[in-house]
Amino acid sequence: MSQSIKIKNALISVYYKDGLEPLVKLLAAQGVQLFSTGGTEQFIKDLNLPVTAVEDLTGYPSILGGRVKTLHPKVFGGILNRRALAGDQEQIAEYEIPEIDLVIVDLYPFEETVKAGGTPEEIIEKIDIGGISLIRAAAKNFNDVVIIASKNDYPTLQAQLEAQNGETTLAQRKSFAKTAFHTSSHYDTAIFNYFNTEEPLDVFKQSVTEAKTLRYGENPHQGGVFYGDLDAMFTKLNGKELSYNNLVDVDAAVALIDEFEDPTFAILKHTNACGIASRPTVKQAWVDALACDPVSAFGGVLITNVEVNLETAEEINNLFFEVLIAPSYQPEAVELFSKKKNRVILQRNEVELSKKQFKTLLNGVIEQDKDLIIEGPEQMTTVTDKAPTEQELKDLFFANKIVKHTKSNTIVLVKDDVLIASGVGQTSRVDALRQAIEKAASFGFSVKGAAMASDAFFPFPDCVEIAAEAGITAVLQPGGSIKDADSVAKANEKGIAMVTTGVRHFKH
């Protein structure tokens, strides 16, 4: 197998020209013959460098509105011929095909056109044919050919050619080929997922080009990588890099806060809300959220849906926390938080989130639609003799939002738009309720007059009886148990209002 190869001929055809000039000038200075097409050809001519049009090489013009430019044996023969194979060399000599040692090409902006809301016709025209074929051909023949499929690789190739007198090694060419196949596979995945929306095929394809290596995973002995564009999602104003556990909590925090429109503050620990309140001002929302469970709040992830001002920041500053997320901050608030360098202060940007979620499971991947439903008072059906009051309906709605984002089995207790306690992740719904009642009492909250939400139906009336004895006056549950009537009868017996929604919100 050949090792170092000197570049003699290069085909350059790119959509974006930025960053290309220094590399093209170097190639020309090293005596490389340049072949090009269309706009790239003109770009090279404007640099006063010699360039040969692909049309002159093939004897065919660009046709079909530019759809066919490079698809020709004199181009692909020059790329795919094996230098060490006598038969290949005889054929390229017979047909006067130049050996192409370097291909620099990028792809039409398909993803960008989709994101920009292009018409179906505009999107289809951004499916690259010639470019993707050039990438695959050159990458396949990496033994003899250099493929550059990303402008990010221009500086690397330039440094290699400068240091090695216009030559590349086999290892370098193989590395460029790996990057090129990543480019082509990502591109094809984006195209497939665009088409796979109506009557979708049951296949799983995802490709994410951004990656961030984490300090470690869930525990220090586990490696971890985040695949995604965090910089698009957040502007980090202060603090250390986010950890695996931080990211999991931040994801839960964002999902929860998006349920609320009024000024709201939430505190999360291990993805569950340990405090949340909606109030007329952000400061009061923070104070009341913290009061729910100031012990669990220590080291938590904080999030609000309104700007954090200095007055509120001074209150928050008294607590040790890991991450704070808000849509904006007063400059003075950021200055205050920045006095502790490890605190992560994130300003959330407007980014459309996926409506799908997936994770590895057993020997495969499990995917589902996100739980995007939330039932308000208009979806609540009163099933008891006593109907909930207007404030109870409001509190049941508030509690239902929290229940949706809390680990099952869960019970959530709310009073006046404030979480006063929850029972989280219990194997028994009775245990979840008792945990919530006991926790509320431990922080000085009375559950008398509180609203209670359950993420699933009651198979027995025991939870209703316990709630009534504690003074809870309104209950929300999805319904659907074959013994619903027993729970309704118990609620009527105890004078409790009960509503059903018909929607279950398990979160495992």
XYZ file of C-alpha atoms in Angstrom:
508
model
C 0.000 0.000 0.000
C 1.210 3.518 -0.801
C 2.134 5.756 2.070
C 3.068 9.358 1.256
C 1.555 10.762 -1.943
C 2.238 14.130 -3.493
C -0.794 16.032 -4.692
C -0.611 16.785 -8.418
C -4.238 17.450 -9.361
C -7.107 18.766 -7.230
C -10.834 19.084 -7.844
C -12.407 21.942 -5.890
C -16.162 22.572 -5.918
C -17.725 24.165 -2.837
C -20.949 25.974 -1.961
C -19.321 28.135 0.718
C -16.031 29.849 -0.174
C -15.067 31.238 3.247
C -11.684 30.034 4.468
C -10.767 28.554 1.089
C -8.380 31.242 -0.233
C -5.191 30.384 1.749
C -5.435 26.697 0.874
C -6.042 27.338 -2.833
C -3.085 29.716 -2.980
C -0.858 27.102 -1.324
C -1.943 24.417 -3.779
C -1.235 26.684 -6.729
C 2.169 27.628 -5.275
C 3.025 23.926 -4.963
C 2.277 23.367 -8.644
C -1.036 21.541 -8.220
C -3.320 21.677 -11.254
C -6.748 22.899 -10.156
C -10.049 21.719 -11.661
C -13.256 23.443 -10.651
C -16.863 24.290 -11.482
C -19.144 27.300 -11.573
C -18.811 29.738 -8.708
C -15.726 28.049 -7.283
C -13.992 28.277 -10.646
C -14.731 32.000 -10.763
C -13.517 32.379 -7.170
C -10.157 30.848 -8.125
C -9.927 32.984 -11.266
C -10.563 36.094 -9.156
C -7.469 35.135 -7.144
C -5.507 35.269 -10.431
C -4.687 31.581 -10.167
C -4.758 29.079 -13.040
C -7.802 26.789 -13.045
C -9.317 24.313 -15.531
C -13.094 24.075 -15.850
C -14.511 20.597 -15.309
C -16.458 21.133 -18.537
C -13.136 21.345 -20.403
C -12.017 18.092 -18.776
C -15.192 16.154 -19.531
C -16.186 17.778 -22.819
C -19.702 18.299 -21.443
C -21.239 21.514 -20.130
C -23.062 21.818 -16.836
C -26.612 20.726 -17.668
C -30.120 20.496 -16.191
C -29.799 23.755 -14.335
C -26.565 22.688 -12.656
C -27.882 19.315 -11.508
C -25.194 17.539 -13.552
C -21.675 18.964 -13.517
C -19.139 16.436 -12.218
C -20.925 13.123 -12.837
C -18.596 11.871 -15.560
C -16.012 9.049 -15.966
C -13.209 11.550 -16.488
C -13.911 12.940 -13.027
C -14.771 9.777 -11.122
C -12.213 7.711 -13.001
C -9.588 10.198 -11.898
C -10.689 9.853 -8.295
C -11.388 6.119 -8.071
C -8.480 4.688 -10.036
C -6.080 2.616 -7.944
C -2.546 3.806 -8.460
C -1.020 0.416 -7.632
C -3.314 -1.540 -10.001
C -1.877 -1.888 -13.491
C -5.273 -2.413 -15.104
C -6.590 0.866 -13.677
C -3.511 2.728 -14.878
C -3.839 1.326 -18.380
C -7.449 2.470 -18.600
C -6.901 6.011 -17.371
C -4.022 6.333 -19.835
C -6.224 4.991 -22.646
C -9.037 7.449 -21.895
C -6.722 10.340 -20.970
C -8.070 10.660 -17.441
C -5.958 12.738 -15.027
C -5.329 11.306 -11.569
C -7.163 13.467 -9.053
C -5.266 13.323 -5.761
C -7.329 15.847 -3.782
C -11.061 16.571 -3.683
C -12.352 19.600 -1.811
C -16.128 19.688 -1.791
C -18.997 20.619 0.491
C -22.733 19.997 0.261
C -25.768 22.110 -0.530
C -27.323 23.495 2.691
C -30.187 21.021 3.021
C -30.685 21.278 6.808
C -30.397 25.049 6.746
C -33.033 25.294 4.030
C -35.424 23.082 6.011
C -34.876 25.108 9.187
C -35.428 28.358 7.284
C -38.847 27.143 6.176
C -37.998 26.626 2.520
C -40.647 25.448 0.098
C -40.695 21.740 -0.837
C -39.197 22.656 -4.204
C -36.370 24.666 -2.590
C -35.642 21.847 -0.146
C -35.521 19.172 -2.847
C -33.085 21.242 -4.895
C -30.761 21.317 -1.876
C -30.340 17.529 -1.984
C -26.785 17.313 -3.262
C -25.983 14.600 -5.824
C -22.606 15.426 -7.303
C -21.104 16.572 -4.019
C -22.135 13.502 -2.049
C -20.868 11.263 -4.869
C -17.490 13.027 -4.938
C -17.167 12.662 -1.162
C -17.925 8.960 -1.199
C -15.669 8.244 -4.157
C -12.666 10.119 -2.751
C -13.176 8.741 0.764
C -13.451 5.193 -0.581
C -10.122 5.626 -2.373
C -8.355 7.225 0.622
C -5.370 4.965 -0.124
C -4.538 7.361 -2.945
C -6.789 10.419 -2.573
C -7.294 13.184 0.002
C -10.930 14.147 0.656
C -11.771 17.424 2.370
C -15.521 17.603 3.013
C -15.564 20.366 5.618
C -14.042 23.833 5.747
C -13.013 22.988 9.307
C -10.341 20.731 7.787
C -8.762 23.419 5.588
C -6.210 24.541 8.210
C -5.235 20.949 9.003
C -4.557 20.069 5.374
C -2.724 23.332 4.793
C -0.414 22.673 7.756
C 0.285 19.148 6.498
C 1.075 20.259 2.961
C 3.350 23.039 4.204
C 5.224 20.708 6.548
C 5.422 17.769 4.125
C 6.188 19.534 0.853
C 2.774 18.898 -0.675
C 2.488 15.289 0.469
C 0.058 13.459 2.748
C 0.459 10.177 4.604
C -1.896 7.227 4.495
C -2.905 7.812 8.113
C -3.769 11.430 7.335
C -5.833 10.484 4.298
C -7.701 7.819 6.275
C -8.486 10.370 8.978
C -9.921 12.788 6.395
C -11.958 9.904 4.935
C -13.467 9.165 8.344
C -14.537 12.799 8.682
C -15.937 12.734 5.140
C -18.063 9.646 5.770
C -19.380 11.343 8.902
C -20.347 14.339 6.749
C -22.112 12.184 4.173
C -23.921 9.990 6.706
C -25.134 13.021 8.683
C -26.394 14.610 5.476
C -28.250 11.472 4.420
C -29.779 11.105 7.873
C -31.144 14.653 7.709
C -32.672 13.972 4.298
C -34.194 10.681 5.418
C -35.744 12.215 8.542
C -37.225 15.005 6.425
C -38.970 12.433 4.249
C -39.823 10.042 7.093
C -42.709 12.061 8.544
C -45.764 10.807 6.680
C -46.390 7.084 7.186
C -42.901 6.786 8.711
C -40.786 3.694 8.427
C -40.093 1.997 11.754
C -36.381 2.789 11.850
C -34.273 4.849 14.227
C -31.820 7.315 12.691
C -30.229 10.223 14.505
C -27.083 12.205 13.795
C -25.714 14.984 16.011
C -22.566 16.786 14.950
C -21.819 18.718 18.163
C -20.280 16.888 21.110
C -19.012 17.898 24.530
C -17.020 15.503 26.711
C -18.219 15.721 30.308
C -16.062 15.479 33.409
C -17.731 12.118 33.978
C -21.120 10.494 33.743
C -23.700 9.909 36.446
C -20.896 8.742 38.755
C -17.136 9.431 38.659
C -16.316 5.949 37.325
C -18.568 6.473 34.279
C -17.546 8.322 31.130
C -19.977 10.821 29.660
C -20.521 12.855 26.487
C -23.301 15.306 25.626
C -24.291 15.331 21.952
C -26.006 18.581 21.081
C -25.550 22.342 20.787
C -25.672 23.703 24.331
C -24.446 27.082 23.127
C -27.616 27.459 21.076
C -29.765 26.509 24.055
C -28.039 28.630 26.697
C -25.655 31.532 27.055
C -23.438 30.716 30.019
C -22.803 33.876 32.028
C -20.779 32.296 34.818
C -19.585 29.043 36.268
C -17.984 25.697 35.568
C -18.871 23.240 32.840
C -22.148 21.388 33.288
C -21.903 17.799 34.489
C -23.990 14.808 33.413
C -26.264 15.165 36.451
C -26.525 18.928 35.936
C -27.722 18.358 32.382
C -30.333 15.822 33.428
C -31.661 18.250 36.056
C -31.544 21.196 33.660
C -33.583 19.217 31.121
C -36.208 18.451 33.781
C -36.237 22.081 34.924
C -36.821 23.420 31.418
C -39.660 20.957 30.798
C -41.341 21.909 34.087
C -41.075 25.689 33.835
C -42.515 25.659 30.322
C -45.861 24.610 31.802
C -46.269 28.011 33.515
C -47.156 31.450 32.168
C -47.338 33.535 35.368
C -44.048 34.580 37.026
C -42.845 31.268 38.475
C -39.777 29.959 40.266
C -38.950 26.255 40.580
C -36.262 24.419 42.520
C -35.354 20.889 41.422
C -33.322 18.141 42.983
C -32.682 14.870 41.159
C -35.168 15.977 38.438
C -38.052 16.456 40.907
C -39.461 19.787 42.044
C -38.814 20.370 45.741
C -40.215 23.880 45.522
C -42.307 25.828 43.042
C -44.481 28.906 43.286
C -46.260 31.340 40.973
C -46.512 34.902 42.263
C -46.955 38.469 40.940
C -43.215 39.149 41.348
C -40.159 36.996 40.759
C -38.835 37.730 44.250
C -41.998 36.488 45.964
C -42.088 33.442 43.692
C -38.526 32.625 44.808
C -39.247 33.150 48.517
C -42.342 30.961 48.454
C -40.711 28.241 46.339
C -37.760 28.025 48.727
C -40.054 27.802 51.748
C -41.515 24.541 50.443
C -38.340 22.563 51.222
C -35.251 24.646 52.011
C -33.337 21.509 53.003
C -33.635 19.784 49.616
C -33.049 23.092 47.821
C -29.401 23.038 48.938
C -27.290 22.257 45.878
C -30.298 22.260 43.575
C -31.060 23.524 40.084
C -33.120 26.729 40.009
C -35.211 28.027 37.127
C -37.595 30.882 36.461
C -39.531 32.108 33.449
C -38.960 35.836 34.088
C -35.970 38.147 34.465
C -33.942 37.908 37.668
C -33.393 41.356 39.157
C -30.840 42.384 41.779
C -33.363 42.284 44.621
C -34.219 38.671 43.852
C -30.560 37.787 43.258
C -29.697 39.013 46.751
C -32.242 36.555 48.159
C -31.049 33.662 45.985
C -27.434 34.446 46.846
C -27.995 33.167 50.391
C -28.437 29.611 49.097
C -25.794 27.245 47.746
C -27.013 26.085 44.349
C -25.527 24.366 41.316
C -27.334 26.001 38.382
C -29.641 28.971 37.859
C -31.597 29.387 34.607
C -33.571 32.440 33.520
C -34.522 34.135 30.239
C -32.619 37.272 31.304
C -30.832 38.940 34.228
C -30.156 42.459 35.375
C -26.406 43.100 34.958
C -26.086 43.738 38.681
C -27.573 40.318 39.417
C -24.997 38.598 37.186
C -22.227 40.579 38.867
C -23.416 39.375 42.271
C -23.671 35.721 41.232
C -20.261 35.855 39.542
C -18.515 36.409 42.852
C -18.638 32.618 43.235
C -16.870 31.257 40.152
C -18.345 27.731 40.171
C -21.999 28.748 40.142
C -23.485 28.067 36.725
C -25.613 30.981 35.539
C -27.447 30.233 32.302
C -29.456 32.602 30.168
C -31.942 30.569 28.205
C -32.274 31.244 24.489
C -35.271 30.659 22.260
C -34.706 27.203 20.773
C -37.363 24.853 19.429
C -37.117 21.556 21.271
C -37.774 18.124 19.807
C -41.193 16.580 20.310
C -39.565 13.132 20.532
C -37.406 11.572 23.237
C -35.347 8.414 23.275
C -32.815 6.476 25.319
C -30.876 3.244 25.138
C -32.663 0.258 26.584
C -31.523 -3.375 26.742
C -29.934 -4.102 23.354
C -31.672 -1.274 21.519
C -33.233 2.169 21.689
C -36.682 3.154 22.906
C -38.394 6.223 21.457
C -41.621 7.961 22.314
C -43.530 11.193 21.790
C -42.924 13.683 24.583
C -45.780 14.125 27.034
C -47.019 17.470 25.711
C -50.562 17.270 27.096
C -51.652 19.089 30.220
C -55.296 19.172 31.357
C -56.688 22.406 32.694
C -60.016 23.046 34.465
C -61.923 22.643 31.196
C -60.692 19.035 30.931
C -61.536 18.207 34.550
C -64.721 16.236 35.053
C -66.282 16.471 38.490
C -67.252 12.974 39.606
C -68.376 13.740 43.179
C -71.432 15.426 44.647
C -69.254 18.313 45.745
C -67.627 20.371 43.005
C -64.274 22.084 43.514
C -64.217 25.831 44.092
C -62.622 28.195 41.596
C -59.430 28.353 43.699
C -59.365 24.576 44.111
C -59.654 24.145 40.350
C -56.763 26.547 39.931
C -54.691 24.630 42.487
C -55.569 21.293 40.903
C -54.330 22.628 37.562
C -51.121 23.835 39.223
C -50.651 20.468 40.928
C -51.333 18.578 37.715
C -48.481 20.441 35.985
C -46.098 19.392 38.737
C -47.322 15.787 38.874
C -46.639 15.455 35.149
C -42.945 16.198 35.757
C -42.438 14.204 38.965
C -41.186 10.626 39.278
C -43.919 8.007 39.711
C -45.559 7.034 41.952
C -46.203 10.584 43.013
C -48.660 12.679 44.963
C -48.486 16.481 44.824
C -50.086 18.840 47.340
C -50.710 22.472 46.373
C -52.293 25.459 48.079
C -52.670 28.912 46.551
C -50.302 28.303 43.606
C -47.513 26.926 45.781
C -46.206 23.390 46.082
C -46.404 22.559 49.767
C -45.192 18.948 49.511
C -44.899 15.920 47.277
C -44.365 12.220 47.639
C -41.892 11.178 44.963
C -40.928 7.898 43.316
C -42.646 5.591 45.760
C -43.591 1.999 45.014
C -46.915 2.553 46.750
C -49.309 5.455 46.119
C -50.308 5.324 49.778
C -46.651 5.758 50.746
C -46.367 8.694 48.350
C -49.349 10.410 49.975
C -48.143 9.784 53.504
C -44.691 11.055 52.577
C -46.201 14.254 51.186
C -48.367 14.862 54.263
C -45.477 14.247 56.654
C -43.118 16.426 54.634
C -45.591 19.310 54.573
C -45.918 19.133 58.355
C -42.143 19.047 58.829
C -41.829 22.435 57.113
C -44.795 23.995 58.904
C -47.407 23.690 56.181
C -50.999 22.799 56.939
C -52.572 20.586 54.287
C -56.079 21.578 55.373
C -57.777 23.017 52.311
C -55.018 21.798 50.005
C -55.517 20.344 46.541
C -54.027 16.944 45.738
C -53.011 15.510 42.360
C -52.075 11.905 41.580
C -50.250 10.774 38.441
C -52.439 7.646 38.182
C -55.808 6.362 39.313
C -56.615 5.029 42.766
C -57.143 1.256 42.698
C -58.528 1.475 46.234
C -60.220 4.235 48.247
C -57.459 4.282 50.892
C -55.700 7.388 49.492
C -58.971 9.300 49.485
C -59.596 8.361 53.108
C -56.076 9.389 54.175
C -56.410 12.685 52.283
C -59.727 13.458 53.933
C -58.368 12.746 57.395
C -55.513 15.187 56.713
C -57.942 17.930 55.652
C -57.325 17.888 51.896
C -60.456 19.166 50.175
C -59.967 18.560 46.435
C -58.426 15.660 44.519
C -57.404 15.202 40.882
C -56.724 11.830 39.308
C -56.906 10.474 35.755
C -59.536 7.856 36.528
C -59.811 4.569 34.707
C -59.700 2.061 37.544
C -62.330 -0.667 37.600
C -62.850 0.479 41.199
C -63.227 4.194 40.472
C -66.671 4.070 42.018
C -65.201 3.039 45.387
C -62.934 6.111 45.479
C -65.754 8.396 44.379
C -68.042 6.966 47.055
C -65.368 7.501 49.701
C -64.865 11.105 48.525
C -68.624 11.709 48.777
C -68.674 10.153 52.224
C -65.851 12.451 53.386
C -67.123 15.592 51.638
C -64.182 15.873 49.230
C -64.390 17.223 45.687
C -62.856 14.916 43.081
C -62.168 15.449 39.398
C -60.863 13.094 36.730
C -58.951 14.062 33.592
C -58.776 10.865 31.543
C -55.023 11.370 31.041
C -52.295 9.552 32.951
C -48.886 11.174 33.511
C -46.481 8.420 34.516
C -42.836 9.463 34.568
C -40.375 6.633 35.014
